[in-house]
Coordinates of C-alpha atoms in Angstrom, one line a residue:
Chain X
M10 CA 114.0 57.5 162.1
I11 CA 112.9 56.4 158.7
S12 CA 115.2 54.4 156.5
V13 CA 114.2 53.2 153.1
S14 CA 116.5 51.3 150.9
H15 CA 116.0 50.0 147.4
L16 CA 112.2 50.0 147.8
T17 CA 110.3 48.7 144.8
R18 CA 106.6 48.2 144.5
T19 CA 104.8 46.9 141.4
F20 CA 101.1 46.7 140.7
G21 CA 100.9 44.2 137.9
A22 CA 103.0 45.7 135.1
L23 CA 103.1 49.1 136.7
R24 CA 106.1 50.0 138.7
A25 CA 104.7 52.4 141.2
L26 CA 108.0 52.7 143.1
D27 CA 111.3 51.9 141.5
D28 CA 114.4 51.4 143.6
V29 CA 113.7 54.3 146.0
S30 CA 116.1 54.9 148.9
F31 CA 116.2 57.7 151.4
E32 CA 116.8 58.4 155.1
I33 CA 115.0 60.7 157.4
Q34 CA 116.5 61.8 160.7
P35 CA 114.6 62.3 163.9
G36 CA 112.8 65.7 164.1
E37 CA 113.1 66.3 160.4
V38 CA 110.1 67.7 158.4
V39 CA 110.3 66.2 155.0
G40 CA 108.0 67.0 152.1
F41 CA 107.2 64.4 149.4
L42 CA 106.5 66.2 146.2
G43 CA 105.3 64.9 143.0
P44 CA 102.6 64.9 140.4
N45 CA 99.5 62.8 140.9
G46 CA 100.4 59.1 140.4
A47 CA 104.1 59.6 141.1
G48 CA 104.1 57.1 143.9
K49 CA 103.8 59.3 146.9
T50 CA 100.8 57.6 148.4
T51 CA 102.2 54.1 147.7
A52 CA 105.4 55.0 149.4
M53 CA 103.5 56.3 152.5
R54 CA 101.3 53.2 152.6
I55 CA 104.4 51.0 152.5
L56 CA 105.9 53.1 155.3
T57 CA 102.9 52.6 157.5
G58 CA 102.8 48.9 156.8
Y59 CA 99.5 49.1 155.0
L60 CA 101.0 47.8 151.7
P61 CA 103.8 45.4 151.5
A62 CA 106.8 46.2 149.3
S63 CA 107.6 44.1 146.3
S64 CA 111.3 44.3 147.3
G65 CA 113.6 46.4 149.4
T66 CA 113.6 47.2 153.1
V67 CA 111.9 49.9 155.1
R68 CA 112.7 50.6 158.7
V69 CA 110.8 53.0 160.9
A70 CA 112.4 53.8 164.3
G71 CA 114.6 50.8 163.8
F72 CA 111.8 48.3 163.2
D73 CA 111.2 46.5 159.9
V74 CA 107.7 47.5 158.7
L75 CA 107.0 44.0 157.4
R76 CA 108.3 41.8 160.2
Q77 CA 107.8 44.1 163.2
S78 CA 104.7 45.7 161.8
L79 CA 102.9 46.3 165.2
E80 CA 105.9 48.0 166.7
V81 CA 106.0 50.3 163.7
R82 CA 102.3 51.0 163.8
R83 CA 102.5 51.9 167.5
R84 CA 105.0 54.7 166.6
I85 CA 103.3 56.0 163.5
G86 CA 100.5 58.5 163.2
Y87 CA 99.1 58.2 159.8
L88 CA 96.6 60.5 158.1
P89 CA 95.5 59.1 154.7
E90 CA 94.3 61.4 152.1
S91 CA 90.7 60.3 152.4
V92 CA 90.7 61.2 156.2
P93 CA 89.0 58.0 157.3
L94 CA 86.8 58.7 160.3
Y95 CA 83.6 57.1 161.4
R96 CA 81.0 59.6 160.2
E97 CA 78.4 58.4 162.6
H98 CA 80.5 59.1 165.7
R99 CA 81.3 62.2 167.5
V100 CA 84.8 63.7 167.4
V101 CA 85.5 62.8 170.9
E102 CA 84.2 59.2 170.4
M103 CA 86.6 58.8 167.5
L104 CA 89.4 60.0 169.6
E105 CA 88.4 57.6 172.4
F106 CA 88.4 54.7 169.9
Q107 CA 91.9 55.7 168.8
A108 CA 93.0 55.9 172.4
R109 CA 91.8 52.4 173.1
L110 CA 93.5 51.1 169.9
H111 CA 96.7 52.5 171.2
T112 CA 96.0 51.3 174.7
I113 CA 96.4 54.8 176.3
P114 CA 95.7 54.2 180.0
R115 CA 92.1 55.2 181.0
K116 CA 93.4 57.9 183.5
E117 CA 95.4 59.8 180.9
R118 CA 92.8 59.4 178.1
S119 CA 90.5 62.3 178.6
A120 CA 93.4 64.7 179.4
R121 CA 95.2 63.6 176.3
I122 CA 92.1 64.0 174.2
D123 CA 91.6 67.5 175.4
E124 CA 95.2 68.3 174.7
V125 CA 95.1 67.3 171.0
L126 CA 91.7 68.9 170.5
E127 CA 93.3 72.1 171.8
Q128 CA 96.3 71.6 169.6
V129 CA 94.2 71.4 166.4
G130 CA 91.6 73.9 167.6
L131 CA 88.6 71.6 167.8
T132 CA 87.8 72.0 171.5
D133 CA 84.4 73.5 170.9
R134 CA 83.5 70.9 168.3
K135 CA 84.3 67.8 170.2
Q136 CA 80.7 66.8 170.6
D137 CA 79.9 67.3 166.9
L138 CA 79.2 64.3 164.6
V139 CA 82.2 63.7 162.3
G140 CA 79.8 63.5 159.4
N141 CA 78.6 67.0 160.1
L142 CA 82.0 68.6 160.1
S143 CA 83.2 70.6 157.1
R144 CA 86.1 69.4 155.0
G145 CA 88.6 71.5 156.9
L146 CA 87.4 70.6 160.3
R147 CA 87.4 67.0 159.4
Q148 CA 91.0 67.3 158.3
R149 CA 91.8 68.7 161.7
A150 CA 89.9 65.9 163.4
G151 CA 91.9 63.4 161.3
L152 CA 95.1 65.1 162.4
A153 CA 93.9 65.0 166.0
V154 CA 93.4 61.2 165.7
A155 CA 96.8 60.8 164.2
L156 CA 98.5 62.9 166.9
L157 CA 96.7 61.3 169.8
P158 CA 99.1 58.5 170.7
R159 CA 102.1 61.0 170.5
P160 CA 103.6 59.2 167.5
E161 CA 107.3 59.5 166.9
V162 CA 106.7 59.6 163.2
L163 CA 103.8 61.5 161.6
I164 CA 102.9 60.6 158.0
L165 CA 100.4 62.9 156.4
D166 CA 99.2 62.2 152.9
E167 CA 98.1 65.4 151.2
P168 CA 97.0 67.1 154.4
T169 CA 95.8 70.2 152.7
S170 CA 94.0 68.8 149.7
G171 CA 90.5 70.0 149.2
L172 CA 90.9 72.9 151.7
D173 CA 90.3 76.6 151.0
P174 CA 93.3 78.9 151.2
I175 CA 92.6 80.0 154.8
Q176 CA 92.1 76.5 156.1
R177 CA 95.3 75.5 154.2
L178 CA 97.2 78.2 156.0
D179 CA 95.8 76.9 159.3
V180 CA 96.8 73.4 158.6
R181 CA 100.2 74.5 157.4
K182 CA 100.8 76.4 160.7
L183 CA 99.7 73.4 162.6
I184 CA 102.2 71.2 160.8
Q185 CA 105.0 73.7 161.2
G186 CA 104.4 73.5 165.0
L187 CA 104.6 69.7 164.9
G188 CA 108.1 69.5 163.6
R189 CA 109.6 70.2 167.0
R190 CA 108.1 67.1 168.6
H191 CA 107.7 64.6 165.7
T192 CA 109.4 63.4 162.6
V193 CA 107.0 64.5 159.9
L194 CA 106.7 63.2 156.4
L195 CA 104.0 64.9 154.3
S196 CA 103.1 64.7 150.7
S197 CA 101.7 67.3 148.4
H198 CA 101.6 68.4 144.9
I199 CA 101.3 72.0 145.9
L200 CA 104.8 73.5 145.8
P201 CA 104.5 76.8 147.8
E202 CA 103.1 74.7 150.6
I203 CA 106.0 72.3 150.7
E204 CA 108.4 75.2 150.3
A205 CA 106.9 76.9 153.3
V206 CA 106.7 74.0 155.6
C207 CA 109.5 71.6 154.8
P208 CA 113.2 72.3 155.3
R209 CA 113.8 69.2 153.1
V210 CA 112.0 68.1 149.9
I211 CA 112.1 64.8 148.1
I212 CA 110.7 65.1 144.6
V213 CA 109.3 61.8 143.3
H214 CA 108.5 61.3 139.7
K215 CA 107.3 58.1 138.0
G216 CA 108.2 56.1 141.1
R217 CA 111.8 57.3 141.3
I218 CA 113.4 60.0 143.4
A219 CA 114.1 62.8 141.1
A220 CA 115.7 65.1 143.7
D221 CA 116.3 65.3 147.4
G222 CA 117.5 68.3 149.4
T223 CA 116.5 71.7 150.8
P224 CA 114.4 73.8 148.5
S225 CA 117.2 76.3 147.9
E226 CA 119.7 73.5 147.3
L227 CA 117.3 72.0 144.7
V228 CA 116.9 75.3 143.0
A229 CA 120.7 75.7 142.9
R230 CA 121.4 72.2 141.7
L231 CA 118.7 71.6 139.2
A232 CA 118.2 75.0 137.8
G233 CA 121.6 76.6 137.7
S234 CA 120.1 79.5 135.8
S235 CA 119.7 82.1 138.5
H236 CA 120.4 85.5 137.1
V237 CA 120.2 89.3 137.7
R238 CA 117.9 90.9 135.3
L239 CA 119.1 94.3 134.2
E240 CA 117.0 96.7 132.1
A241 CA 118.6 100.1 131.5
V242 CA 119.4 102.7 128.9
V243 CA 123.0 101.8 127.8
G244 CA 123.4 103.9 124.7
H245 CA 124.1 102.6 121.2
D246 CA 127.2 100.6 121.9
V247 CA 125.7 97.5 123.5
A248 CA 128.8 95.4 122.9
A249 CA 130.8 97.9 125.0
A250 CA 128.2 97.7 127.8
I251 CA 128.4 93.9 127.7
R252 CA 132.2 94.1 127.9
I253 CA 131.9 96.3 131.0
L254 CA 129.4 94.0 132.6
R255 CA 131.6 91.0 132.1
T256 CA 134.3 92.5 134.3
I257 CA 132.1 91.8 137.4
R258 CA 133.6 89.0 139.5
G259 CA 131.4 85.9 139.9
L260 CA 129.5 86.6 136.7
R261 CA 129.3 83.6 134.4
D262 CA 127.6 84.9 131.3
V263 CA 125.7 87.8 129.9
V264 CA 122.7 87.2 127.8
D265 CA 121.5 90.0 125.6
R266 CA 117.8 90.0 125.5
G267 CA 117.4 92.9 123.1
R268 CA 115.9 96.3 123.2
V269 CA 112.7 97.3 124.9
G270 CA 112.0 100.7 123.6
V271 CA 115.0 102.9 124.6
H272 CA 116.0 100.4 127.2
H273 CA 118.1 97.3 126.8
Q274 CA 117.5 94.1 128.6
F275 CA 120.3 91.8 129.9
D276 CA 120.3 88.6 131.9
L277 CA 123.5 88.3 134.0
I278 CA 123.9 84.6 134.8
C279 CA 125.5 84.2 138.2
D280 CA 125.2 82.0 141.3
E281 CA 125.1 84.8 143.8
D282 CA 123.1 88.0 144.0
L283 CA 125.2 90.6 142.2
R284 CA 122.7 93.4 142.1
E285 CA 124.9 95.7 144.1
E286 CA 127.8 95.3 141.8
V287 CA 125.7 95.7 138.7
G288 CA 124.0 98.7 140.3
A289 CA 127.4 100.3 141.1
I290 CA 128.5 99.9 137.4
A291 CA 125.1 101.4 136.2
A292 CA 125.6 104.3 138.6
A293 CA 129.2 104.8 137.4
K294 CA 128.2 104.7 133.8
S295 CA 125.1 106.7 134.5
W296 CA 122.8 104.2 132.8
A297 CA 119.2 105.0 133.4
L298 CA 117.9 101.9 135.3
R299 CA 114.4 100.6 134.9
E300 CA 114.8 97.1 136.3
L301 CA 117.4 95.5 138.5
S302 CA 116.2 92.2 140.0
W303 CA 117.6 89.0 141.3
R304 CA 115.8 86.1 139.7
R305 CA 115.9 82.5 140.8
P306 CA 113.9 79.7 139.3
T307 CA 111.2 78.6 141.7
L308 CA 110.7 75.1 142.9
E309 CA 107.6 75.3 140.7
Q310 CA 109.7 75.7 137.5
I311 CA 112.1 72.9 138.6
F312 CA 109.1 70.7 139.3
A313 CA 107.6 71.4 135.9
R314 CA 110.9 70.6 134.3
I315 CA 111.1 67.3 136.1
A316 CA 107.5 66.4 135.5
L317 CA 107.7 67.2 131.8
G318 CA 111.0 65.4 131.3
S319 CA 114.6 66.5 131.2
G320 CA 114.4 70.2 130.6
E321 CA 112.5 69.9 127.4
E322 CA 109.9 72.4 126.4
P323 CA 106.4 71.0 126.1
V324 CA 105.7 70.0 122.6
E325 CA 102.8 71.5 120.9
P326 CA 100.6 69.0 119.1
A327 CA 100.5 70.4 115.5
A328 CA 99.4 68.3 112.6
S329 CA 98.6 65.4 114.8
A330 CA 95.5 67.2 116.1
L331 CA 93.3 65.4 113.6
V332 CA 94.3 61.9 114.5
A333 CA 95.0 60.2 117.7
V334 CA 98.7 59.3 117.5
P335 CA 99.7 56.3 119.6
E336 CA 103.4 57.3 119.4
P337 CA 104.9 60.3 121.2
P338 CA 104.1 63.5 119.5
T339 CA 107.8 64.1 118.6
E340 CA 107.4 61.7 115.7
P341 CA 106.9 63.7 112.5
I342 CA 103.7 62.9 110.7
A343 CA 103.5 62.8 106.9
I344 CA 100.2 63.6 105.4
T345 CA 99.8 61.7 102.2
G346 CA 99.0 63.7 99.1
L347 CA 100.4 66.9 100.6
P348 CA 103.9 68.3 100.2
V349 CA 105.9 67.2 103.2
A350 CA 108.7 69.2 104.7
P351 CA 112.0 67.3 104.8
A352 CA 112.3 65.4 108.0
K353 CA 115.1 66.3 110.4
P354 CA 118.0 63.8 110.0
A355 CA 118.0 63.3 113.8
Q356 CA 114.7 61.4 113.6
P357 CA 115.1 57.8 112.5
A358 CA 111.6 56.9 111.4
R359 CA 108.6 58.5 109.9
V360 CA 105.1 57.4 110.6
V361 CA 102.6 57.8 107.8
Y362 CA 98.9 57.8 108.6
N363 CA 96.1 57.4 106.2
L364 CA 94.5 60.8 106.2
N365 CA 92.8 60.5 102.9
P366 CA 89.1 61.0 103.6
F367 CA 88.1 59.5 100.3
D368 CA 89.7 56.2 101.1
R369 CA 86.9 54.2 102.8
G370 CA 85.9 57.3 104.7
A371 CA 85.4 57.0 108.4
S372 CA 85.9 53.3 108.4
R373 CA 89.6 53.6 107.5
D374 CA 92.0 52.4 110.1
L375 CA 93.6 55.2 112.0
S376 CA 94.6 53.2 115.0
S377 CA 97.9 52.3 113.5
P378 CA 100.2 54.0 111.0
K379 CA 99.9 53.1 107.4
A380 CA 103.6 52.9 107.0
V381 CA 106.7 53.5 109.0
E382 CA 109.7 54.6 107.0
E383 CA 113.0 53.4 108.4
T384 CA 115.2 55.7 106.3
P385 CA 115.8 59.1 107.7
G386 CA 116.1 62.1 105.4
S387 CA 114.0 64.0 102.9
Q388 CA 112.5 61.2 100.8
A389 CA 109.1 61.7 99.4
P390 CA 106.3 59.8 101.1
P391 CA 105.0 56.7 99.2
P392 CA 102.0 57.3 97.0
A393 CA 98.7 57.0 98.8
Chain H
M29 CA 93.7 41.7 172.8
R30 CA 92.7 45.2 174.1
G31 CA 92.6 46.3 170.5
L32 CA 90.2 43.5 169.7
F33 CA 87.8 44.7 172.4
A34 CA 88.2 48.3 171.3
I35 CA 87.2 47.2 167.8
A36 CA 84.3 45.0 169.0
R37 CA 83.0 47.9 171.1
R38 CA 83.3 50.4 168.3
E39 CA 81.5 48.0 166.0
M40 CA 78.6 47.5 168.5
A41 CA 78.3 51.2 168.9
G42 CA 78.3 51.6 165.1
L43 CA 75.6 48.9 164.8
F44 CA 73.3 50.6 167.3
I45 CA 73.9 54.2 166.1
G46 CA 72.5 53.2 162.7
P47 CA 68.9 52.3 162.1
L48 CA 69.6 48.9 160.6
A49 CA 70.3 47.1 163.9
W50 CA 67.2 48.5 165.6
L51 CA 65.1 47.6 162.6
L52 CA 66.4 44.1 162.5
L53 CA 65.9 43.7 166.2
F54 CA 62.3 45.1 166.0
I55 CA 61.3 42.8 163.1
A56 CA 62.9 39.7 164.6
L57 CA 61.5 40.3 168.1
L58 CA 58.0 41.0 166.8
L59 CA 58.1 37.9 164.6
N60 CA 59.5 35.8 167.4
G61 CA 57.0 37.0 170.0
W62 CA 54.1 36.5 167.6
L63 CA 55.2 33.1 166.5
F64 CA 55.8 32.0 170.0
V65 CA 52.2 32.7 170.9
L66 CA 51.2 30.9 167.8
Y67 CA 53.4 27.9 168.7
L68 CA 51.8 27.8 172.2
K69 CA 48.4 27.6 170.6
M70 CA 49.4 25.0 168.1
S71 CA 51.0 22.8 170.6
S72 CA 47.9 23.3 172.8
G73 CA 50.0 24.8 175.6
D74 CA 53.0 22.5 175.6
V75 CA 55.7 24.9 176.8
D76 CA 58.7 22.9 175.8
I77 CA 57.5 22.3 172.2
A78 CA 56.8 26.0 171.8
L79 CA 60.3 27.0 173.1
R80 CA 62.0 24.4 170.9
L81 CA 60.0 25.6 167.9
S82 CA 61.2 29.2 168.5
L83 CA 64.9 28.1 168.9
G84 CA 65.3 25.9 165.9
E85 CA 62.5 23.4 165.2
S86 CA 60.7 25.8 162.9
W87 CA 61.7 27.1 159.5
T88 CA 61.2 30.7 160.5
F89 CA 64.2 30.3 162.9
W90 CA 66.3 29.2 160.0
V91 CA 65.1 32.0 157.8
L92 CA 66.3 34.5 160.4
V93 CA 69.6 32.7 160.7
I94 CA 70.1 32.9 157.0
L95 CA 69.0 36.5 156.6
V96 CA 69.9 38.5 159.7
P97 CA 73.6 37.9 160.0
P98 CA 74.5 38.8 156.4
L99 CA 72.6 42.1 156.8
L100 CA 74.6 42.8 160.0
T101 CA 78.0 41.9 158.5
M102 CA 77.6 43.1 155.0
R103 CA 78.9 46.6 155.7
M104 CA 81.6 45.7 158.2
I105 CA 84.5 45.2 155.8
S106 CA 83.3 46.1 152.3
E107 CA 82.2 49.6 153.2
E108 CA 85.2 50.3 155.3
S109 CA 87.5 49.4 152.6
R110 CA 85.6 51.8 150.4
S111 CA 85.7 54.7 152.8
G112 CA 89.3 54.2 153.7
L113 CA 88.6 53.2 157.3
L114 CA 90.0 49.8 156.7
E115 CA 93.3 51.6 155.9
F116 CA 93.0 53.3 159.3
L117 CA 92.3 50.0 161.1
L118 CA 95.0 48.1 159.3
T119 CA 97.6 50.8 160.2
A120 CA 96.5 50.9 163.8
P121 CA 98.5 48.8 166.2
V122 CA 96.2 45.8 166.0
T123 CA 96.6 42.7 164.0
D124 CA 94.4 41.9 161.0
A125 CA 93.0 39.0 163.0
A126 CA 91.9 41.3 165.8
V127 CA 90.1 43.6 163.3
V128 CA 88.2 40.7 161.8
T129 CA 87.5 39.0 165.2
G130 CA 86.4 42.3 166.8
K131 CA 83.8 42.8 164.1
F132 CA 82.7 39.2 164.4
I133 CA 82.3 39.4 168.2
A134 CA 80.1 42.5 167.7
A135 CA 77.9 40.8 165.3
V136 CA 77.6 37.6 167.4
T137 CA 76.8 39.6 170.5
F138 CA 74.0 41.3 168.7
L139 CA 72.5 38.0 167.7
A140 CA 73.0 36.5 171.1
L141 CA 71.0 39.4 172.4
L142 CA 68.4 38.7 169.8
W143 CA 68.0 35.1 170.7
S144 CA 68.1 35.7 174.4
T145 CA 64.6 37.0 174.3
V146 CA 63.6 33.4 174.5
F147 CA 64.7 33.6 178.1
V148 CA 62.1 36.2 178.6
Y149 CA 59.3 33.9 177.3
A150 CA 60.6 31.1 179.5
L151 CA 60.7 33.4 182.6
V152 CA 57.1 34.6 181.9
L153 CA 56.0 31.0 181.6
Q154 CA 57.7 30.0 184.8
S155 CA 56.1 32.9 186.6
L156 CA 52.7 31.7 185.3
G157 CA 53.4 28.3 186.9
M158 CA 54.5 26.3 183.9
P159 CA 58.2 25.8 184.4
P160 CA 60.0 25.0 181.1
D161 CA 62.8 22.6 180.6
W162 CA 65.6 25.1 181.3
G163 CA 68.3 22.8 180.0
S164 CA 66.6 22.6 176.7
V165 CA 66.2 26.4 176.6
A166 CA 69.8 27.1 177.5
G167 CA 71.1 24.5 175.1
G168 CA 68.8 25.8 172.4
W169 CA 70.0 29.3 173.0
L170 CA 73.7 28.3 172.9
G171 CA 73.0 26.3 169.7
A172 CA 71.3 29.3 168.1
V173 CA 74.2 31.5 169.0
L174 CA 76.7 29.1 167.5
V175 CA 74.7 28.6 164.3
S176 CA 74.4 32.4 164.0
A177 CA 78.1 32.8 164.6
L178 CA 78.8 30.4 161.7
S179 CA 76.5 32.5 159.6
C180 CA 78.2 35.7 160.7
A181 CA 81.6 34.3 159.8
I182 CA 80.3 33.5 156.3
G183 CA 78.9 37.0 156.1
L184 CA 82.2 38.6 157.1
L185 CA 84.0 36.5 154.4
A186 CA 81.6 37.7 151.8
S187 CA 82.1 41.3 153.0
A188 CA 85.8 40.9 152.8
L189 CA 85.7 39.5 149.2
T190 CA 83.5 42.3 147.7
S191 CA 83.5 46.0 148.0
T192 CA 79.7 46.5 147.7
P193 CA 77.6 45.8 150.9
I194 CA 74.6 44.6 148.9
V195 CA 76.7 42.1 146.9
A196 CA 78.2 40.9 150.1
A197 CA 74.8 40.4 151.7
F198 CA 73.5 38.6 148.7
A199 CA 76.5 36.3 148.4
A200 CA 76.3 35.5 152.1
V201 CA 72.6 34.7 152.0
V202 CA 73.2 32.4 149.1
A203 CA 76.1 30.7 150.9
N204 CA 74.0 30.3 154.1
L205 CA 71.1 28.9 152.1
V206 CA 73.4 26.4 150.4
L207 CA 74.8 25.3 153.7
V208 CA 71.5 25.0 155.5
A209 CA 69.7 23.3 152.6
A210 CA 72.6 21.1 151.6
P211 CA 70.9 17.9 153.0
L212 CA 67.8 18.6 151.0
F213 CA 69.9 18.8 147.8
A214 CA 71.8 15.7 148.9
G215 CA 68.5 13.9 149.3
L216 CA 68.0 14.1 145.5
S217 CA 71.2 12.1 144.9
D218 CA 70.8 8.3 144.7
Q219 CA 74.4 7.8 145.8
A220 CA 74.4 6.8 149.5
W221 CA 77.9 8.2 150.1
V222 CA 76.9 11.7 149.0
R223 CA 74.0 11.7 151.4
R224 CA 76.3 10.4 154.2
A225 CA 78.9 13.0 153.5
V226 CA 76.5 15.9 153.5
A227 CA 74.8 14.6 156.7
R228 CA 78.2 15.3 158.4
I229 CA 77.7 19.0 157.7
D230 CA 74.0 19.0 158.3
V231 CA 73.7 22.2 160.3
I232 CA 70.0 21.8 161.1
D233 CA 70.4 18.3 162.3
H234 CA 73.4 19.1 164.4
H235 CA 71.5 21.9 166.1
K236 CA 68.4 19.9 166.7
S237 CA 69.8 16.7 167.8
A238 CA 72.2 18.1 170.4
F239 CA 71.6 21.6 171.6
L240 CA 67.8 21.6 171.3
A241 CA 67.6 18.3 173.2
G242 CA 69.3 20.1 176.1
S243 CA 72.6 18.2 175.8
L244 CA 75.9 20.0 175.5
D245 CA 77.8 17.6 173.2
T246 CA 81.3 18.8 172.7
A247 CA 81.5 17.1 169.3
Y248 CA 78.7 19.4 168.1
V249 CA 80.2 22.4 169.8
V250 CA 83.5 21.7 168.1
F251 CA 81.7 21.2 164.8
F252 CA 80.3 24.8 164.9
V253 CA 83.4 26.4 166.4
A254 CA 85.7 24.8 163.9
W255 CA 83.6 25.8 160.8
T256 CA 83.3 29.3 162.2
A257 CA 87.0 29.5 162.9
L258 CA 87.7 28.3 159.4
F259 CA 85.6 31.0 157.8
L260 CA 87.1 33.6 160.1
F261 CA 90.6 32.5 159.1
V262 CA 89.8 32.7 155.4
T263 CA 88.3 36.2 156.1
V264 CA 91.5 37.3 157.7
R265 CA 93.5 36.1 154.7
A266 CA 91.0 37.8 152.4
V267 CA 91.6 41.1 154.2
E268 CA 95.3 40.5 154.0
A269 CA 95.0 39.8 150.3
R270 CA 93.4 43.3 149.8
R271 CA 96.8 44.7 150.6
W272 CA 98.3 42.9 147.7
R273 CA 95.8 44.1 145.2

């Protein structure tokens, strides 16, 4: 239904989308997931034909979005994040306008309008001015406008942004119901939502597709660290306990997490849920159990991992707090006049800033480093 | 084509829902009616002169032509691009040209309505036993509509180029002023070819010498239609260019 191949879009020097390819089959509900500025909206705008691509081809229902734009637009229902509706019109007038734009025959028009209003639950508000509707109701009105021409493809940009949790649940239910009749592509930066609604997730990060698959697949592929957490009284011989635990089939590794009071905590790394096997051993060995749980990384953790970079822990800004450092914070900072810890050999350069407050005071240049040492190692910094 | 009318219709509705259109209509009609009575007195009852004055011989007509269309068109594209409605329209199954033309038709229809009050004056005069020169009235009305259409097209272009309605209105008023007053500026030049060249685009003269005289000269019709079409074309391109930004 939607086929995107090698799609690239640049805004000046910024690459909003970088060689993105994916396919969406008819009837699929796909979630576009990514932090703000990842390129979700840009991708959706290109799919609807609002923005042209810098390179690559996009086909919707077999039509090229650039060359057969009108054919594509007839088949797409698009709800932008801003929910554009004419505030001065009534809900029903807005729907009539959409019906005229999509040349829905006059006879079917009012029946169809009633149908979508029923679908989104706005039947009793159809004479209200759009400008007087609350955010959640406006979202539904926008959805009604997008649904009116029975589009084959429905593209929803952050359909739940700015809604309260109950409205969010409502919209989510509504979208779940849509999957049967339409191909749906929706974007969000809220994970539980995507997890709940979409059988397939495409994670976008910095204009590239970071991952594509079902939520559970993504969890399995990207995380690989699902485990059974065991907390039990195993006696003094922990090594023996570990040896016994290792005999379980399908177990990849045992991580000893140390003592918690009289209890001992283990993480049993495995791909499948082995709680029953572990439980059986605990029962056989009469270990007093306090916790036995199956833990899988959530999409949220995977997402955080992708967004922060390849599995790295977020780096705490330490000595750099005083000065704005233009380089990434992983660069070590030598403070002149103070004893400097030897630099790690893995790091090639050392950036030295002028932190001496007696040297020209506030007018000293802090925008660029005073010196960058090329030689790695534990050399003393140059004299200030 | 149906999309075009849907947009024109929506735009008309949008104009009349808001207070601006009614306000403009009120002011323009009040001014026109009052001025018409004044013209009748000035011309000591010459019906034709009074009608010609209210359809283009007087400077107040040109002030309205310069001011009213930009105020109508200023919001049409700039505000919609801000509120995201332009995104809705440009992803609806209508061409960019239909979006621009639909808005243009709405604005021109409004102005045609505004100028058509002259027919009311003419009818009243006729009923009082002073039949006016209907050819001159009809020609003058058509000319007024064409001149306003040109001004609307300029206003739409300004609206497409900026994202603030006030800036769009101001730019369009200045552009209109330059166009209408170009012959005056050209008169300052001592180069004969400058004056001759500018006389070719003398909007006031084109309106007066053909339409107000009651003659439908295709050359003059084409003059206005072509310039209007040019500005509309550039507007469509400007809307299209927004996608690339």
